[in-house]
Amino acid sequence: MDFPHVNLPVDLIGWTEVTEEVLNIYKQACRLKACIFALCVEGSITVSINLMETEVRQHDFVTLLPGSIIQFNEQKEKVRLAFIGFSAHCVTGVNLIQSALTSFPTILEYPVITLDETIASYIREYFALLARVSTGPYPPGTRMAQQILQSFLQKVDTLYNIQPRK
């Protein structure tokens, strides 16, 4: 199957108020060129990730690597996500496998993990900081965005090694 490809217009973007109105853009399945990390802040949604349907609930953390196929299926209640994303241009300068060495196969198989409330709050605050930085007067350049991606992947590697999988 050939899916539409989705990329981001800038090297790094963060957003803390992603609602169902925005998610409706992804009603049709698409293949990501970008790398996206999302945290469900409120509610729940049903999505397909790599053609596997899953429910994403509050405090669930989602890792979508380039090449992932995503589709928004439905929401049962109000939903709000926070996310950071890195463009294909940014991702080409980072060795994703090396940065998340011990959990890379797990991330591919289980892109959604459930975090405890404390860790979820840390990630939410980090995403909010990156949202402010990425939309502020001095957004990070490609090199800085790559360093942020690489260091965040190393932390994601740790998360996937200690958190239960869905």
Coordinates of N, CA and C in Angstrom, one line a residue:
M1 N 0.8 -1.2 0.0 CA 0.0 0.0 0.0 C 0.9 1.2 0.0
D2 N 0.4 2.2 -0.7 CA 1.1 3.5 -0.7 C 0.3 4.5 0.1
F3 N 0.9 5.0 1.1 CA 0.2 6.0 2.0 C 0.8 7.4 1.7
P4 N 0.0 8.4 1.9 CA 0.6 9.8 1.9 C 1.6 9.9 2.9
H5 N 2.7 10.6 2.6 CA 3.8 10.9 3.5 C 3.6 12.2 4.2
V6 N 3.9 12.2 5.5 CA 3.7 13.4 6.3 C 5.0 13.8 6.9
N7 N 5.4 15.1 6.8 CA 6.6 15.6 7.4 C 6.2 16.9 8.2
L8 N 7.2 17.4 8.8 CA 7.0 18.7 9.6 C 7.7 19.8 8.8
P9 N 7.1 21.0 8.9 CA 7.7 22.1 8.1 C 9.0 22.7 8.7
V10 N 9.3 22.4 10.0 CA 10.4 22.9 10.7 C 11.2 21.8 11.4
D11 N 12.4 22.0 11.7 CA 13.2 20.9 12.4 C 12.6 20.4 13.7
L12 N 12.1 21.3 14.5 CA 11.6 21.0 15.8 C 10.3 21.8 16.1
I13 N 9.3 21.1 16.5 CA 8.1 21.8 16.9 C 7.5 21.1 18.1
G14 N 7.0 21.9 19.0 CA 6.3 21.3 20.1 C 4.9 22.0 20.2
W15 N 4.0 21.2 20.8 CA 2.6 21.7 20.9 C 2.0 21.0 22.1
T16 N 1.3 21.8 23.0 CA 0.7 21.2 24.2 C -0.8 21.0 24.1
E17 N -1.5 21.5 23.1 CA -2.9 21.6 23.0 C -3.4 20.9 21.7
V18 N -3.0 19.7 21.5 CA -3.5 19.0 20.3 C -4.9 18.3 20.7
T19 N -5.9 18.7 20.0 CA -7.3 18.2 20.3 C -7.8 17.4 19.1
E20 N -9.0 16.9 19.2 CA -9.6 16.0 18.2 C -9.7 16.8 16.8
E21 N -9.9 18.1 16.9 CA -10.0 18.9 15.6 C -8.7 18.7 14.8
V22 N -7.5 18.8 15.5 CA -6.3 18.6 14.8 C -6.1 17.2 14.4
L23 N -6.4 16.2 15.3 CA -6.3 14.8 14.9 C -7.1 14.4 13.8
N24 N -8.2 15.0 13.5 CA -9.0 14.7 12.4 C -8.3 14.8 11.0
I25 N -7.2 15.5 11.0 CA -6.4 15.6 9.8 C -5.9 14.2 9.4
Y26 N -5.7 13.3 10.5 CA -5.1 12.0 10.3 C -6.2 10.9 10.2
K27 N -7.4 11.3 9.8 CA -8.4 10.2 9.6 C -8.0 9.2 8.5
Q28 N -7.2 9.7 7.5 CA -6.7 8.8 6.5 C -5.3 8.4 7.0
A29 N -5.0 7.1 6.8 CA -3.7 6.6 7.2 C -2.6 7.3 6.4
C30 N -1.5 7.6 7.1 CA -0.4 8.2 6.4 C 0.9 7.7 7.0
R31 N 2.0 7.8 6.3 CA 3.3 7.3 6.7 C 4.1 8.6 7.1
L32 N 4.7 8.5 8.3 CA 5.5 9.6 8.8 C 6.9 9.6 8.2
K33 N 7.3 10.8 7.8 CA 8.7 11.0 7.5 C 9.4 11.6 8.7
A34 N 8.6 12.2 9.6 CA 9.1 12.8 10.8 C 9.2 11.8 12.0
C35 N 9.8 12.3 13.1 CA 9.8 11.5 14.3 C 9.0 12.3 15.3
I36 N 8.0 11.6 15.9 CA 7.1 12.3 16.8 C 6.9 11.6 18.1
F37 N 6.9 12.3 19.2 CA 6.7 11.8 20.5 C 5.4 12.5 21.1
A38 N 4.5 11.7 21.6 CA 3.2 12.3 22.1 C 2.9 11.8 23.5
L39 N 2.2 12.6 24.2 CA 1.8 12.2 25.6 C 0.3 12.6 25.6
C40 N -0.5 11.6 26.0 CA -1.9 11.8 26.2 C -2.1 12.5 27.5
V41 N -2.6 13.7 27.5 CA -2.8 14.5 28.7 C -4.1 14.4 29.3
E42 N -5.1 14.1 28.4 CA -6.5 14.0 28.9 C -7.3 13.2 27.9
G43 N -8.2 12.4 28.4 CA -9.1 11.6 27.6 C -8.5 10.3 27.0
S44 N -9.1 9.8 26.0 CA -8.6 8.7 25.3 C -9.0 8.7 23.8
I45 N -8.2 8.1 23.0 CA -8.5 8.0 21.6 C -8.1 6.6 21.1
T46 N -8.7 6.2 20.0 CA -8.4 4.9 19.3 C -7.6 5.3 18.1
V47 N -6.4 4.8 17.9 CA -5.6 5.0 16.8 C -5.1 3.7 16.2
S48 N -4.6 3.8 15.0 CA -3.9 2.7 14.4 C -2.4 3.1 14.2
I49 N -1.5 2.3 14.8 CA -0.1 2.6 14.6 C 0.5 1.4 13.9
N50 N 1.0 1.6 12.8 CA 1.6 0.5 11.9 C 0.5 -0.6 11.7
L51 N -0.7 -0.1 11.4 CA -1.9 -1.0 11.1 C -2.4 -1.8 12.3
M52 N -1.9 -1.5 13.5 CA -2.4 -2.2 14.7 C -3.2 -1.2 15.5
E53 N -4.5 -1.5 15.8 CA -5.4 -0.6 16.5 C -5.0 -0.6 18.0
T54 N -5.0 0.5 18.6 CA -4.7 0.6 20.0 C -5.4 1.8 20.6
E55 N -5.8 1.7 21.9 CA -6.4 2.8 22.6 C -5.3 3.6 23.4
V56 N -5.2 4.9 23.2 CA -4.3 5.7 23.9 C -5.0 6.5 25.0
R57 N -4.6 6.3 26.2 CA -5.3 6.9 27.4 C -4.4 7.9 28.1
Q58 N -5.0 8.6 29.0 CA -4.2 9.6 29.8 C -3.0 9.0 30.4
H59 N -1.8 9.7 30.2 CA -0.5 9.3 30.7 C 0.2 8.3 29.8
D60 N -0.5 7.9 28.7 CA 0.2 7.1 27.7 C 1.2 7.9 26.9
F61 N 2.4 7.3 26.7 CA 3.4 8.0 25.9 C 3.6 7.2 24.6
V62 N 3.6 7.9 23.5 CA 3.7 7.3 22.2 C 4.9 7.7 21.4
T63 N 5.7 6.8 20.9 CA 6.8 7.1 20.1 C 6.5 6.7 18.6
L64 N 6.6 7.6 17.7 CA 6.3 7.4 16.3 C 7.6 7.7 15.5
L65 N 8.3 6.6 15.1 CA 9.5 6.8 14.4 C 9.2 7.0 12.9
P66 N 10.2 7.6 12.2 CA 10.0 7.7 10.7 C 9.6 6.4 10.1
G67 N 8.7 6.4 9.2 CA 8.2 5.2 8.5 C 6.9 4.6 9.2
S68 N 6.6 5.1 10.4 CA 5.4 4.6 11.1 C 4.2 5.0 10.3
I69 N 3.2 4.2 10.3 CA 1.9 4.4 9.6 C 0.9 4.7 10.7
I70 N 0.3 5.9 10.7 CA -0.6 6.3 11.7 C -2.0 6.7 11.1
Q71 N -3.0 6.5 11.9 CA -4.4 6.8 11.6 C -5.2 7.1 12.8
F72 N -5.9 8.2 12.9 CA -6.8 8.5 14.0 C -8.1 7.9 13.7
N73 N -8.6 7.0 14.6 CA -9.8 6.3 14.3 C -11.0 7.0 15.0
E74 N -11.0 7.1 16.3 CA -12.1 7.7 17.0 C -11.7 8.2 18.4
Q75 N -12.5 9.0 19.0 CA -12.4 9.4 20.4 C -13.7 9.2 21.1
K76 N -13.6 8.7 22.3 CA -14.9 8.5 23.1 C -15.2 9.6 24.0
E77 N -14.2 10.5 24.2 CA -14.4 11.6 25.1 C -13.4 12.7 24.6
K78 N -13.5 13.9 25.3 CA -12.6 15.0 24.9 C -11.2 14.4 25.1
V79 N -10.3 14.8 24.2 CA -8.9 14.3 24.2 C -8.0 15.5 24.0
R80 N -6.9 15.4 24.7 CA -5.8 16.4 24.5 C -4.5 15.8 24.6
L81 N -3.6 16.1 23.6 CA -2.3 15.5 23.6 C -1.3 16.6 23.6
A82 N -0.1 16.3 24.1 CA 1.1 17.2 23.9 C 2.1 16.4 23.1
F83 N 2.9 17.1 22.3 CA 3.8 16.4 21.5 C 5.0 17.3 21.1
I84 N 6.1 16.6 20.8 CA 7.2 17.2 20.1 C 7.5 16.4 18.8
G85 N 7.9 17.1 17.8 CA 8.2 16.4 16.5 C 9.4 17.0 15.9
F86 N 10.1 16.1 15.2 CA 11.4 16.4 14.5 C 11.2 16.1 13.0
S87 N 11.5 17.0 12.2 CA 11.4 16.8 10.7 C 12.3 15.8 10.2
A88 N 12.0 15.3 9.0 CA 12.8 14.3 8.3 C 14.2 14.9 8.1
H89 N 14.3 16.2 7.8 CA 15.6 16.8 7.6 C 16.4 16.7 8.9
C90 N 15.8 17.0 10.0 CA 16.5 16.9 11.3 C 16.9 15.5 11.7
V91 N 16.0 14.5 11.4 CA 16.2 13.1 11.8 C 17.4 12.5 11.0
T92 N 17.6 13.0 9.8 CA 18.7 12.4 9.0 C 20.1 12.6 9.6
G93 N 20.2 13.5 10.5 CA 21.5 13.8 11.2 C 21.7 13.0 12.5
V94 N 20.7 12.2 12.9 CA 20.7 11.4 14.1 C 20.6 9.9 13.9
N95 N 21.5 9.2 14.5 CA 21.4 7.7 14.4 C 20.3 7.2 15.4
L96 N 19.1 7.0 15.0 CA 18.0 6.6 15.9 C 18.3 5.3 16.6
I97 N 18.8 4.4 15.9 CA 19.0 3.1 16.4 C 20.1 3.2 17.6
Q98 N 21.2 3.9 17.3 CA 22.2 4.0 18.3 C 21.7 4.8 19.5
S99 N 20.9 5.8 19.3 CA 20.4 6.6 20.4 C 19.5 5.9 21.3
A100 N 18.7 4.9 20.8 CA 17.8 4.2 21.6 C 18.2 2.7 21.5
L101 N 19.4 2.4 21.6 CA 20.0 1.1 21.3 C 19.3 -0.1 22.0
T102 N 19.1 0.0 23.3 CA 18.5 -1.2 24.0 C 17.0 -1.4 23.8
S103 N 16.3 -0.3 23.4 CA 14.9 -0.4 23.3 C 14.3 -0.3 21.9
F104 N 15.2 -0.1 20.9 CA 14.7 0.2 19.6 C 13.7 -0.9 19.1
P105 N 14.0 -2.2 19.2 CA 13.1 -3.2 18.7 C 11.7 -3.1 19.5
T106 N 11.8 -2.8 20.8 CA 10.6 -2.7 21.7 C 9.8 -1.5 21.2
I107 N 10.4 -0.4 20.9 CA 9.7 0.8 20.5 C 8.9 0.5 19.2
L108 N 9.6 -0.3 18.3 CA 8.9 -0.6 17.0 C 7.7 -1.5 17.3
E109 N 7.8 -2.5 18.2 CA 6.7 -3.4 18.5 C 5.7 -2.8 19.4
Y110 N 6.1 -2.0 20.4 CA 5.2 -1.4 21.4 C 5.4 0.1 21.4
P111 N 4.8 0.8 20.5 CA 5.1 2.3 20.4 C 4.4 3.0 21.6
V112 N 3.5 2.4 22.3 CA 2.7 3.1 23.4 C 3.1 2.4 24.7
I113 N 3.5 3.3 25.7 CA 3.7 2.8 27.0 C 2.9 3.7 28.0
T114 N 2.6 3.2 29.1 CA 1.9 3.9 30.1 C 2.9 4.4 31.2
L115 N 2.8 5.7 31.4 CA 3.7 6.3 32.4 C 3.0 6.6 33.7
D116 N 3.7 6.6 34.8 CA 3.1 7.0 36.1 C 2.9 8.5 36.0
E117 N 2.1 9.0 36.9 CA 1.7 10.4 36.8 C 2.9 11.4 37.0
T118 N 3.8 11.0 37.8 CA 5.0 11.9 38.0 C 5.8 12.0 36.7
I119 N 6.1 10.9 36.1 CA 7.0 10.9 34.9 C 6.2 11.6 33.8
A120 N 4.9 11.4 33.7 CA 4.1 12.0 32.7 C 4.1 13.5 32.9
S121 N 4.1 14.0 34.1 CA 4.1 15.4 34.4 C 5.4 16.0 33.9
Y122 N 6.5 15.3 34.1 CA 7.8 15.8 33.7 C 7.9 15.9 32.2
I123 N 7.3 15.0 31.5 CA 7.3 15.0 30.0 C 6.4 16.1 29.5
R124 N 5.3 16.3 30.2 CA 4.4 17.4 29.8 C 5.1 18.7 29.9
E125 N 5.8 18.9 31.0 CA 6.5 20.2 31.2 C 7.6 20.3 30.2
Y126 N 8.3 19.3 29.9 CA 9.4 19.3 28.9 C 8.8 19.7 27.5
F127 N 7.7 19.1 27.2 CA 7.1 19.4 25.9 C 6.6 20.8 25.9
A128 N 6.1 21.3 27.0 CA 5.7 22.7 27.1 C 6.9 23.7 26.9
L129 N 8.0 23.3 27.5 CA 9.2 24.1 27.3 C 9.6 24.1 25.8
L130 N 9.7 23.0 25.2 CA 10.1 22.9 23.8 C 9.0 23.6 22.9
A131 N 7.8 23.6 23.3 CA 6.8 24.3 22.5 C 7.1 25.8 22.5
R132 N 7.4 26.3 23.7 CA 7.7 27.7 23.8 C 9.0 28.1 23.0
V133 N 10.0 27.2 23.1 CA 11.3 27.5 22.5 C 11.1 27.4 20.9
S134 N 10.3 26.4 20.5 CA 10.2 26.2 19.0 C 9.4 27.3 18.3
T135 N 8.5 27.9 19.1 CA 7.7 29.0 18.5 C 8.1 30.4 18.9
G136 N 9.1 30.5 19.7 CA 9.6 31.7 20.2 C 10.4 32.5 19.1
P137 N 11.0 33.6 19.5 CA 11.8 34.4 18.6 C 13.1 33.8 18.1
Y138 N 13.6 32.8 18.9 CA 14.9 32.2 18.5 C 14.7 30.7 18.5
P139 N 14.0 30.1 17.5 CA 13.8 28.7 17.4 C 15.2 28.0 17.2
P140 N 15.3 26.8 17.7 CA 16.6 26.1 17.6 C 16.9 25.8 16.1
G141 N 18.2 25.9 15.8 CA 18.6 25.5 14.4 C 18.6 24.0 14.3
T142 N 19.0 23.5 13.1 CA 19.1 22.1 12.9 C 20.0 21.3 13.8
R143 N 21.2 21.8 14.1 CA 22.1 21.1 14.9 C 21.6 21.0 16.4
M144 N 21.0 22.1 16.9 CA 20.5 22.0 18.2 C 19.3 21.1 18.3
A145 N 18.4 21.1 17.3 CA 17.2 20.2 17.2 C 17.7 18.7 17.2
Q146 N 18.8 18.5 16.5 CA 19.3 17.1 16.4 C 19.9 16.7 17.8
Q147 N 20.5 17.6 18.5 CA 21.0 17.3 19.8 C 19.9 17.0 20.8
I148 N 18.8 17.8 20.7 CA 17.6 17.6 21.5 C 17.0 16.2 21.2
L149 N 16.9 15.9 20.0 CA 16.3 14.6 19.6 C 17.2 13.5 20.1
Q150 N 18.5 13.6 19.9 CA 19.4 12.5 20.4 C 19.3 12.3 21.9
S151 N 19.3 13.4 22.6 CA 19.3 13.2 24.1 C 17.9 12.7 24.6
F152 N 16.8 13.2 23.9 CA 15.5 12.7 24.3 C 15.4 11.2 24.0
L153 N 15.9 10.8 22.8 CA 15.9 9.4 22.5 C 16.6 8.5 23.6
Q154 N 17.6 9.0 24.1 CA 18.3 8.3 25.2 C 17.5 8.2 26.4
K155 N 16.7 9.2 26.7 CA 15.8 9.1 27.9 C 14.6 8.2 27.5
V156 N 14.1 8.3 26.3 CA 13.1 7.4 25.9 C 13.5 5.9 26.0
D157 N 14.8 5.7 25.6 CA 15.3 4.3 25.7 C 15.2 3.8 27.2
T158 N 15.5 4.7 28.1 CA 15.4 4.3 29.5 C 14.0 4.1 29.9
L159 N 13.1 5.0 29.5 CA 11.6 4.8 29.8 C 11.1 3.4 29.3
Y160 N 11.4 3.1 28.0 CA 10.9 1.8 27.5 C 11.5 0.6 28.2
N161 N 12.6 0.8 28.8 CA 13.2 -0.4 29.5 C 12.6 -0.5 30.9
I162 N 12.0 0.5 31.5 CA 11.5 0.4 32.8 C 9.9 0.4 32.9
Q163 N 9.2 0.8 31.8 CA 7.8 0.9 31.9 C 7.1 -0.3 31.3
P164 N 5.9 -0.7 31.7 CA 5.2 -1.8 31.1 C 4.7 -1.4 29.7
R165 N 4.6 -2.3 28.8 CA 4.2 -2.1 27.5 C 2.7 -2.5 27.3
K166 N 2.1 -1.8 26.3 CA 0.7 -2.1 25.9 C 0.7 -3.1 24.7

